[in-house]
Amino acid sequence: MNSTKIKQFKVEFDNFSYVIICIKTNKVAIVDPSYDASKILEYIISNNLKLQYIIITHYHGDHSNASNQVKNTIPSKIITSKYDGAKLDVDVDITVSDNDQLRLGEVNLKFILTPGHTLGGICIIVDNEAIITGDTLFIGDCGRTDLPGGNIEQMFRTLKEKIIPLPDHLIVYPGHDYGDKPFDTLGNQKRTNKTLLAKNLDEFSKIP
Ligand SMILES: [Fe+2]
């Protein structure tokens, strides 16, 4: 990546939080701070990085429950979708809709609405280089649709209509470490991920 760096942090057992860094300006965003954000805050403070945004991919606690810890330590703006924002017990500063874009220094953040795991789940495309997928897409799998907010038909449509059309070179950074590697190219996932290979809803619904 030219102007962007994405740092992956494993928290609790298998959750991933991320720091998106604009190398040219030192401006950063945290994605999905949860459980204990101390290490991430330490990383930001010790590297003199300037936190701008806290982005929450979806409202489940294991992706959001350290948001207030972060915001209380470093004033910053919380971003999420309107639907999932309404379910959070944090004050959301910016709500994003499908295809909204935002600058993080010189880095472009594009938000896509990806319902299925939750109605207001979002993925973040970073500088047309990477996509942070929350619990929409994992390495080798997709997010569960049987938890609160989930819908299997929406998930199938999201994968078919929103994820598969994206370019192969994007690096997929998932919300959990469930795969055989912590991240992968979307191209590899299109060739190997059973949930992206399902041809129709019937086939998709039978995936164990
Ligand atoms: Fe979730």
XYZ file of C-alpha atoms and ligand atoms in Angstrom:
209
model
C 0.000 0.000 0.000
C 1.244 3.457 -0.802
C -0.268 5.776 1.710
C -2.067 3.280 3.940
C -1.081 0.722 6.492
C -3.536 -1.557 8.241
C -2.524 -3.043 11.564
C -4.412 -6.074 12.810
C -4.850 -6.639 16.568
C -6.167 -9.874 18.014
C -8.318 -9.317 21.097
C -9.911 -11.708 23.561
C -9.944 -15.135 21.847
C -10.439 -14.627 18.140
C -11.743 -11.096 17.569
C -9.841 -8.716 15.334
C -9.649 -4.962 15.838
C -7.832 -2.811 13.276
C -5.961 0.438 13.049
C -6.041 2.117 9.627
C -3.107 4.484 9.298
C -2.556 7.291 6.794
C 1.222 7.133 6.585
C 1.545 10.648 5.181
C -0.463 12.441 7.870
C -0.333 10.000 10.827
C -4.114 10.183 11.024
C -5.719 6.903 12.092
C -9.044 5.164 12.556
C -9.754 2.231 14.852
C -12.157 -0.419 13.597
C -14.162 -2.530 16.058
C -12.507 -1.783 19.407
C -13.638 -4.420 21.877
C -12.905 -5.981 25.268
C -9.728 -4.067 26.088
C -8.330 -1.448 23.745
C -5.280 -0.678 25.940
C -2.782 -2.189 23.513
C -4.260 -0.279 20.595
C -4.306 2.971 22.544
C -0.707 2.388 23.599
C 0.246 1.765 19.961
C -1.448 4.990 18.860
C -0.012 7.127 21.642
C 3.528 5.743 21.472
C 3.679 6.243 17.692
C 2.298 9.785 17.879
C -0.648 8.818 15.707
C -3.711 11.059 15.539
C -6.938 9.200 16.146
C -9.831 10.607 14.097
C -12.462 7.907 13.920
C -13.787 4.825 15.687
C -15.599 2.726 13.095
C -18.000 0.002 14.262
C -18.800 -2.603 11.598
C -21.903 -3.821 13.449
C -23.557 -3.464 16.809
C -22.603 -6.761 18.475
C -20.703 -6.205 21.713
C -17.624 -8.136 20.666
C -17.059 -5.496 17.954
C -17.937 -2.375 19.872
C -17.683 -2.709 23.647
C -14.407 -0.784 23.974
C -15.641 2.204 21.932
C -16.271 4.356 24.987
C -12.902 3.378 26.472
C -11.226 4.657 23.306
C -13.327 7.808 22.965
C -12.832 8.693 26.632
C -9.061 8.326 26.239
C -8.698 10.152 22.905
C -11.552 12.367 21.663
C -12.647 10.990 18.298
C -15.756 10.445 16.229
C -17.746 7.201 16.274
C -18.937 6.030 12.863
C -21.423 3.294 12.067
C -24.586 2.733 10.024
C -27.903 4.252 11.024
C -29.539 0.875 11.685
C -26.820 -0.605 13.852
C -26.006 2.749 15.459
C -29.503 2.839 16.925
C -28.775 -0.420 18.737
C -25.524 0.727 20.317
C -25.260 2.203 23.777
C -22.655 4.706 22.584
C -23.171 8.161 21.091
C -22.689 7.819 17.350
C -21.228 10.944 15.707
C -21.447 10.015 12.028
C -23.848 7.555 10.402
C -22.904 6.215 6.986
C -25.047 4.880 4.171
C -24.204 2.575 1.270
C -21.292 3.907 -0.831
C -20.537 6.872 1.435
C -16.926 7.969 1.380
C -14.764 9.739 3.919
C -11.157 10.923 4.002
C -8.747 9.805 6.667
C -5.894 12.199 5.902
C -5.049 11.137 2.342
C -6.675 7.727 2.636
C -10.081 7.078 1.127
C -12.584 5.124 3.198
C -15.603 3.790 1.342
C -18.439 2.229 3.300
C -20.689 -0.426 1.875
C -23.829 -1.609 3.588
C -23.709 -5.414 3.860
C -26.841 -6.709 5.633
C -27.037 -10.387 6.583
C -25.169 -10.813 9.856
C -26.957 -7.684 11.097
C -29.268 -5.369 9.182
C -26.871 -2.440 9.381
C -23.543 -4.231 9.041
C -20.917 -2.348 7.050
C -17.665 -3.197 5.289
C -14.936 -0.610 4.767
C -12.946 -0.427 1.542
C -9.626 1.232 2.284
C -8.003 3.058 -0.648
C -9.166 0.395 -3.120
C -6.499 -1.841 -1.566
C -8.226 -3.632 1.296
C -11.640 -4.405 2.703
C -12.385 -4.744 6.403
C -15.357 -7.064 6.518
C -16.458 -7.332 10.166
C -18.669 -10.397 10.501
C -19.877 -10.286 6.885
C -16.991 -12.287 5.426
C -14.415 -14.429 7.192
C -11.505 -16.325 5.668
C -13.225 -19.480 4.440
C -16.689 -18.608 5.729
C -19.237 -15.849 6.242
C -20.896 -14.455 9.348
C -23.665 -16.295 11.137
C -27.214 -15.412 10.218
C -28.871 -17.054 13.225
C -27.857 -14.406 15.760
C -29.898 -11.282 16.603
C -30.209 -9.151 13.454
C -29.249 -11.961 11.096
C -31.005 -12.916 7.858
C -29.796 -15.680 5.548
C -31.399 -14.292 2.375
C -29.867 -10.888 2.982
C -26.466 -12.479 3.574
C -26.643 -14.440 0.325
C -27.582 -11.295 -1.618
C -24.851 -9.283 0.084
C -22.193 -11.824 -0.840
C -23.449 -12.144 -4.435
C -24.230 -8.514 -5.145
C -21.866 -6.550 -2.932
C -18.789 -8.690 -2.219
C -18.212 -10.878 -5.279
C -18.252 -7.942 -7.745
C -15.358 -6.270 -5.888
C -11.839 -6.581 -7.370
C -9.749 -9.673 -6.659
C -6.716 -7.716 -5.457
C -8.443 -6.401 -2.319
C -7.040 -7.833 0.905
C -9.836 -9.160 3.111
C -9.426 -8.317 6.795
C -12.139 -10.201 8.717
C -13.717 -9.571 12.127
C -12.653 -12.911 13.593
C -9.671 -15.226 13.216
C -11.709 -18.207 12.039
C -9.724 -19.161 8.950
C -6.441 -20.862 8.126
C -4.807 -17.426 7.828
C -5.548 -14.026 9.371
C -6.221 -12.288 6.021
C -6.285 -13.152 2.337
C -6.945 -11.678 -1.092
C -10.561 -11.493 -2.159
C -9.553 -13.347 -5.337
C -8.396 -16.348 -3.309
C -11.576 -16.211 -1.272
C -13.722 -16.165 -4.425
C -11.960 -19.373 -5.492
C -11.997 -21.180 -2.140
C -14.584 -19.767 0.280
C -17.588 -22.121 0.302
C -19.983 -19.270 1.011
C -18.822 -17.321 -2.060
C -18.975 -20.449 -4.223
C -22.636 -21.248 -3.446
C -24.642 -20.848 -6.647
C -28.059 -20.209 -5.170
C -29.830 -19.633 -1.860
C -30.733 -23.308 -1.512
C -27.107 -24.365 -1.851
C -26.043 -21.518 0.452
C -28.525 -22.501 3.160
C -27.207 -26.079 3.208
C -23.610 -25.099 3.960
C -22.759 -26.540 7.386
Fe -21.237 -10.218 15.143
